[in-house]
Coordinates of C-alpha atoms and ligand atoms in Angstrom, one line a residue:
X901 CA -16.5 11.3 -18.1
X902 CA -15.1 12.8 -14.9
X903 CA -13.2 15.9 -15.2
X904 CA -9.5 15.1 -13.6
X905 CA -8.7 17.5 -10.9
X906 CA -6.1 15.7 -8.8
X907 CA -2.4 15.8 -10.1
X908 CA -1.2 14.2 -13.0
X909 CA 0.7 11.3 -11.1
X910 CA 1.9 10.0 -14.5
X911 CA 5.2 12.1 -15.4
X912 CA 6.8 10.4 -12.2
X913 CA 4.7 7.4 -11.6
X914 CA 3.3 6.6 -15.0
X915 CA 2.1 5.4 -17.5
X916 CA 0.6 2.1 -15.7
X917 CA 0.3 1.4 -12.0
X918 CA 0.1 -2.5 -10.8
X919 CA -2.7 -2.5 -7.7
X920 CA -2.6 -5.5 -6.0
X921 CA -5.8 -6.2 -3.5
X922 CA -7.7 -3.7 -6.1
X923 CA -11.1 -6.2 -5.7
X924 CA -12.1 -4.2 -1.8
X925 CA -11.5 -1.7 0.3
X926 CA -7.9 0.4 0.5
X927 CA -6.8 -1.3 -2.6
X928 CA -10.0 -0.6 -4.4
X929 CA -10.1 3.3 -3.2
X930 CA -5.8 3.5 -4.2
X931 CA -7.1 2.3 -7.8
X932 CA -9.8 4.8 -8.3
X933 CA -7.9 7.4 -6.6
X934 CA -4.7 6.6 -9.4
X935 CA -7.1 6.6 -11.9
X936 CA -8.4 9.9 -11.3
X937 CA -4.1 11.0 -10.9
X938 CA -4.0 10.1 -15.0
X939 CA -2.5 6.4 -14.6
X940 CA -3.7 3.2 -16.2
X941 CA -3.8 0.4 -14.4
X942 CA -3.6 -3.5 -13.8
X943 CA -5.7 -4.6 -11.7
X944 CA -5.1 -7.5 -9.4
X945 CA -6.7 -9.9 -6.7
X946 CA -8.8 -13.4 -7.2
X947 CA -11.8 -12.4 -7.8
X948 CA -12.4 -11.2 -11.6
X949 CA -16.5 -10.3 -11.4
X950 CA -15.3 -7.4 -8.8
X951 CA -12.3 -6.2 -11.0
X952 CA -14.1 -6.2 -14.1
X953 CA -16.7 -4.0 -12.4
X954 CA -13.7 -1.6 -11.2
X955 CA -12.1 -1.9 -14.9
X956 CA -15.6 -0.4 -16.5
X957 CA -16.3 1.8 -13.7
X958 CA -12.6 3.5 -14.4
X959 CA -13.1 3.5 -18.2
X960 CA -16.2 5.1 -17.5
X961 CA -15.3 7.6 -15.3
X962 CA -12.1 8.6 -16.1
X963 CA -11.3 6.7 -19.3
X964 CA -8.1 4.7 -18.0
X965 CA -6.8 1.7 -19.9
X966 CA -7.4 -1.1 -17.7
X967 CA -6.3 -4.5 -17.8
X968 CA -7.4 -7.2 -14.6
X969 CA -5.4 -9.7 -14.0
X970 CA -6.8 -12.5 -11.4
X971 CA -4.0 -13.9 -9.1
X972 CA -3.9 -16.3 -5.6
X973 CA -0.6 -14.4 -4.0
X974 CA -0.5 -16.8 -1.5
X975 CA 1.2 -18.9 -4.1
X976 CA 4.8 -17.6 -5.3
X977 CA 3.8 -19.1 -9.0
X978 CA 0.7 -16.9 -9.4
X979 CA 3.1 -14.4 -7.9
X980 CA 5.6 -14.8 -11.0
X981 CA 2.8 -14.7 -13.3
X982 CA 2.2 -11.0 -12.5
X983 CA 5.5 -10.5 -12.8
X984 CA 5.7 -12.0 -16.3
X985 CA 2.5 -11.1 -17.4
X986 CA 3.0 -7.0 -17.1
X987 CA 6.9 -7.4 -18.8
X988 CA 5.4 -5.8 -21.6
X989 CA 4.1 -2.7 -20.1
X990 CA 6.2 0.5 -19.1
X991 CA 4.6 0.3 -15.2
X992 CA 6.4 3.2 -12.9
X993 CA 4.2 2.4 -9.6
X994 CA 3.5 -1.0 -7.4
X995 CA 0.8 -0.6 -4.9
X996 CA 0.6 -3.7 -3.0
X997 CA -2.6 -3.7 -1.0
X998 CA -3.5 -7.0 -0.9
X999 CA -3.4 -8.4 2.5
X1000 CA -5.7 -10.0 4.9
X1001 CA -5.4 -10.8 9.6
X1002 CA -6.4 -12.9 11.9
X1003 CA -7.1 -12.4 15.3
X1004 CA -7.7 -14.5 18.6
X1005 CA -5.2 -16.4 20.0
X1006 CA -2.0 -17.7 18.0
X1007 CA -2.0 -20.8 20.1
X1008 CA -6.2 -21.6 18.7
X1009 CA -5.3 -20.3 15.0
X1010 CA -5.6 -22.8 12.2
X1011 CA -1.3 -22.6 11.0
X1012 CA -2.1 -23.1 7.5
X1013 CA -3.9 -19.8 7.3
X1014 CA -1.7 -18.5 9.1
X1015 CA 1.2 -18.9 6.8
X1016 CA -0.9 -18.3 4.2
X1017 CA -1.1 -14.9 5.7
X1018 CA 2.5 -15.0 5.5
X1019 CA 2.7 -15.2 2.1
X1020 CA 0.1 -13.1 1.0
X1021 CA 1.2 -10.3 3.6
X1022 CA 5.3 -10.7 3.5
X1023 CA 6.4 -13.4 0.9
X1024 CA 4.6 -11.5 -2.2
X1025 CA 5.0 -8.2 -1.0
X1026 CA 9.1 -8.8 -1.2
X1027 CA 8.8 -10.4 -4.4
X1028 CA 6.9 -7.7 -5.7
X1029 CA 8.9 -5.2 -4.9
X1030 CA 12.1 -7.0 -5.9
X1031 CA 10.9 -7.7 -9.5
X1032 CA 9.0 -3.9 -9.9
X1033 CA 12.0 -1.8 -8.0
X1034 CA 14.4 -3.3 -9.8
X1035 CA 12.0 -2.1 -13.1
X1036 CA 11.8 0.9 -12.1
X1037 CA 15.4 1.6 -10.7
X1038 CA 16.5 1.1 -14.1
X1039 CA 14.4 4.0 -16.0
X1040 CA 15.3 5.7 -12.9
X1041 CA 11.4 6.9 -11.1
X1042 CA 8.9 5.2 -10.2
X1043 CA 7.0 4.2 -6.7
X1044 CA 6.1 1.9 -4.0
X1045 CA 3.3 1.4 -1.9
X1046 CA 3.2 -0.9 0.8
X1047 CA 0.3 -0.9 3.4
X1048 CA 1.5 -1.6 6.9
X1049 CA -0.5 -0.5 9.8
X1050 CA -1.3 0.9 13.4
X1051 CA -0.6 -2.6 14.9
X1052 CA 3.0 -2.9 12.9
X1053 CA 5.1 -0.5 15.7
X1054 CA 4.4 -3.0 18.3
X1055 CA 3.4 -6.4 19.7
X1056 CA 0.0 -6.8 19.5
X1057 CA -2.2 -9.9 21.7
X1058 CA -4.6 -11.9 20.2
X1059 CA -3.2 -10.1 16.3
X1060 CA 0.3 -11.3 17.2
X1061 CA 1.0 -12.9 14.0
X1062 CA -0.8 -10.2 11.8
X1063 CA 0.7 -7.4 13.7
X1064 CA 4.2 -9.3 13.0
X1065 CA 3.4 -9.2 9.6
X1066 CA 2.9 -5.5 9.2
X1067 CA 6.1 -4.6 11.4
X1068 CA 7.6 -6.8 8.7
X1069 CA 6.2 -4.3 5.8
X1070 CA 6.8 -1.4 8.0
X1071 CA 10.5 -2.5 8.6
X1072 CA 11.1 -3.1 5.6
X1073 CA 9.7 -0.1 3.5
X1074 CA 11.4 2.0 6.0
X1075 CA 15.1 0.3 4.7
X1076 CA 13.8 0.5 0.9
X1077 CA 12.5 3.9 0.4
X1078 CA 17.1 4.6 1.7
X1079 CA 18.0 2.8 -0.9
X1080 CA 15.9 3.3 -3.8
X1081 CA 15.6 7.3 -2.9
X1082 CA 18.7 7.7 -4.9
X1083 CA 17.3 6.0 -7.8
X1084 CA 14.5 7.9 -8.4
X1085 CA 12.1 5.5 -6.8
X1086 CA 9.8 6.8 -3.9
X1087 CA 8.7 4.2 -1.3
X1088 CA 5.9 4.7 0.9
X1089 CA 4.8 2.6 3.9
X1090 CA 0.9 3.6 4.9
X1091 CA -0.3 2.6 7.9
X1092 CA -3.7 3.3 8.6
X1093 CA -6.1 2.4 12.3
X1094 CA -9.4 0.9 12.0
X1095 CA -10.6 1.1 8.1
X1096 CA -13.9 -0.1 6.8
X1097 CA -13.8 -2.8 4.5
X1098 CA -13.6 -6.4 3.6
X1099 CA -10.6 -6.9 6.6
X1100 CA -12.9 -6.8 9.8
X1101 CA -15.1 -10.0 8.6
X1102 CA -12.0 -11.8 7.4
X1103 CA -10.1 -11.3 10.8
X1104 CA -13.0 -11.7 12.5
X1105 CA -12.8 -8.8 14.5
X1106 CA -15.6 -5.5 14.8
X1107 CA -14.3 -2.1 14.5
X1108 CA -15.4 1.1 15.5
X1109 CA -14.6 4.9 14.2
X1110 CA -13.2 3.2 11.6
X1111 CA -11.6 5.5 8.3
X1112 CA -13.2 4.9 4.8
X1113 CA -11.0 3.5 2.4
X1114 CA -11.3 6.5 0.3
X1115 CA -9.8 8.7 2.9
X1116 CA -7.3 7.0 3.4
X1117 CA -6.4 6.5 -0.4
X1118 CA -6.3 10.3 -0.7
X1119 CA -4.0 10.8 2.4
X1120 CA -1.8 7.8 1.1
X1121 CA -1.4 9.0 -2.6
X1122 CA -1.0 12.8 -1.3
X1123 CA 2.0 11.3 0.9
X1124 CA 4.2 10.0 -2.0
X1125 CA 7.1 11.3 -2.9
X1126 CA 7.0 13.2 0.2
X1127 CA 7.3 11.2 3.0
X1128 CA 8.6 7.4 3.7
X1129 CA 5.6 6.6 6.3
X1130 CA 2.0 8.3 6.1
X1131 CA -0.5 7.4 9.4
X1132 CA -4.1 8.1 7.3
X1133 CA -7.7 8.9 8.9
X1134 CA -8.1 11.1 11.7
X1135 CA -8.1 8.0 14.2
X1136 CA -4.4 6.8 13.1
X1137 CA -3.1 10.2 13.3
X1138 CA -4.8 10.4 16.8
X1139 CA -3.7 7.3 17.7
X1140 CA -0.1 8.1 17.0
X1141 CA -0.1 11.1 18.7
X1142 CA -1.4 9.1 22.0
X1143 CA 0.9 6.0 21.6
X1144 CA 4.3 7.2 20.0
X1145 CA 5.4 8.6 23.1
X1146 CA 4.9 5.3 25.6
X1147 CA 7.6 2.6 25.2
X1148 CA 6.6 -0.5 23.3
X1149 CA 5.6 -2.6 26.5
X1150 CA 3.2 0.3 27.7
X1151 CA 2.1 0.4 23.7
X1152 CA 1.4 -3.5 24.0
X1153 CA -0.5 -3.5 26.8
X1154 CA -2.8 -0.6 25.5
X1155 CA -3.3 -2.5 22.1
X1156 CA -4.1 -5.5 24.4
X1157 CA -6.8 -3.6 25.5
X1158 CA -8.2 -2.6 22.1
X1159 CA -7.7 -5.9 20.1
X1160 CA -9.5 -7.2 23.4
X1161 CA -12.4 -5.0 22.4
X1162 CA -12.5 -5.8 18.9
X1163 CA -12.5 -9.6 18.9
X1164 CA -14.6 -9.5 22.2
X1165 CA -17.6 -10.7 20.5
X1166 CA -15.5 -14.4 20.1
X1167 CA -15.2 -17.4 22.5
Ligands
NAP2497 P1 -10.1 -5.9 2.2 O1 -11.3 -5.0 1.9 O2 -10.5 -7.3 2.8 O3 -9.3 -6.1 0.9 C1 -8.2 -7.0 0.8 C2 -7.8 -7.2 -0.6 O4 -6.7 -8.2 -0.6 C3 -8.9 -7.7 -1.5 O5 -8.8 -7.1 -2.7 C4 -8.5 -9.2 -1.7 O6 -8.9 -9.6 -3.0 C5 -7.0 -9.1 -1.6 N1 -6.4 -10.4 -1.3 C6 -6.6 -11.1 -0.1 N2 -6.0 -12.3 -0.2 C7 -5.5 -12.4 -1.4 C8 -4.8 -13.4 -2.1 N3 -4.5 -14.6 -1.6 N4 -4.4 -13.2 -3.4 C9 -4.7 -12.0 -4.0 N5 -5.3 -11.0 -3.4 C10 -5.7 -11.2 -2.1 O7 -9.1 -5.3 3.2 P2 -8.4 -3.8 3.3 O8 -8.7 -3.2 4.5 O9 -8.6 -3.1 2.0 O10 -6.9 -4.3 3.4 C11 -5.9 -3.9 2.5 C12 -4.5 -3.8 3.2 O11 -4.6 -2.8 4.2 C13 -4.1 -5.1 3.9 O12 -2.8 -5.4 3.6 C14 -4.4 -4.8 5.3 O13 -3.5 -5.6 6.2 C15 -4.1 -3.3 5.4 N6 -4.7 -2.6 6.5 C16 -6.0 -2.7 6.7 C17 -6.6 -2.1 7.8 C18 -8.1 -2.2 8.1 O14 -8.5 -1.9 9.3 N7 -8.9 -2.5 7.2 C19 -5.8 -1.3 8.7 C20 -4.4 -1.2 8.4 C21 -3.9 -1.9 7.3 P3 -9.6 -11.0 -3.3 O15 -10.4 -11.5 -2.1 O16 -10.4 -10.7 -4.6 O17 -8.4 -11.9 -3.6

């Protein structure tokens, strides 16, 4: 078994953590990276084989209690089920990491999975967090973790609906973390650049300098409770210091460019 080095996160965020997205990439790395903090955790996403191999990874490394939990969050039922089906457990920390884009052009996308996007990306995320902050503003701690990202802080072509999407989770986290700060609960929006995982090949785009997800679990986890937005990876903080300054139209037209470059490899 691993030794634990990191900090207990359980005190504040404990004793179980809901992951959502915990099958790949960011959500994946958040789970291992809780694990290691001291928390147990539910698993969640729709594919079981790759939770089950996270659950006895974690026991095996770290011994963590874990329970998986397989869920389509495109539908709100499925959603209500995770809702229900952790009523018994004293959970002080949501990460919601499951998400998926699209890119090309809005007019060319297929609408369903668009707004399927829309309810994995926005619908769930604000049930979520209604049914989990409302748990734990009444023991008075707990956390939220909502990943938003680069392309959230402005328009974005041939990403427009994606990008809307995350300014949605940006927006919004931003208003939360006001009003749950006085009820002990820490929100925390982290927006990340290019990461490498599952989300390239889904939103059939190609990234380069993309951050691991591991980095930017540690930078996300090391940002809660201590600031409302964390910008992970070298690249994002780069980025940020290279595009915060311009006003959003200048900001468009430079992520024009690099969704351009990303998705140039489609008709
Ligand atoms: P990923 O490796 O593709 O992981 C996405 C996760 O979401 C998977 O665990 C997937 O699990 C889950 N998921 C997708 N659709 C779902 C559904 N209908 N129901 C339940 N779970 C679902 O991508 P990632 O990079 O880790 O993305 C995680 C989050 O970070 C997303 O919100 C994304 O928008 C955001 N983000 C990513 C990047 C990037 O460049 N990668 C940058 C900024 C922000 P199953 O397939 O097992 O359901």
């Amino acid at each position: 078994m691993k030794q634990n080095t990191r900090t207990n996160l359980s005190p504040k965020y404990g004793p179980w953590a809901v992951v959502t997205g915990a099958s790949s990439g960011i959500g994946r790395a958040l789970a291992v990276e809780l694990a290691a903090g001291g928390l147990k955790l539910v698993l969640v996403a729709r594919q079981r084989g790759r939770l089950e191999e996270l659950a006895t990874e974690l026991k095996v490394a770290y011994g963590t209690e874990v329970r998986v939990m397989v869920a389509d969050l495109s539908r709100p039922e499925e959603v209500e089920q995770v809702v229900r089906s952790t009523s018994d457990l004293e959970t002080g920390l949501l990460v919601a990491a499951a998400g998926f884009g699209t890119s090309g052009e809005f007019l060319s996308a297929d609408l369903s999975t668009e707004l399927e996007m829309l309810d994995v990306n926005c619908r769930a995320v604000a049930a979520l967090s209604h049914a989990f902050g409302g748990r734990f503003a009444a023991r008075g701690r707990g956390g939220i973790i909502l990943m938003s990202s680069l392309v959230g802080f402005q328009g974005v072509p041939r990403a427009a609906h994606y990008a809307a999407t995350k300014a949605y989770v940006q927006t919004f986290a931003e208003g939360l973390q006001r009003e749950l700060a006085p009820r002990g609960v820490d929100v925390l929006a982290s927006a990340p650049g290019p990461v490498n995982s599952g989300f390239a090949e889904r939103a059939g785009m190609r990234m380069s300098g993309a951050a691991s997800p591991e980095e930017v679990a540690r930078g996300t986890v090391a940002a809660l409770g201590r600031r409302g937005t964390v910008r992970p990876g070298l690249l994002s903080m780069a980025l940020e210091a290279a595009l915060s300054p311009l006003p959003r139209w200048a900001r468009t037209t430079i992520m024009a460019r690099v969704m351009g470059g990303m998705t140039a490899h489609r008709p």
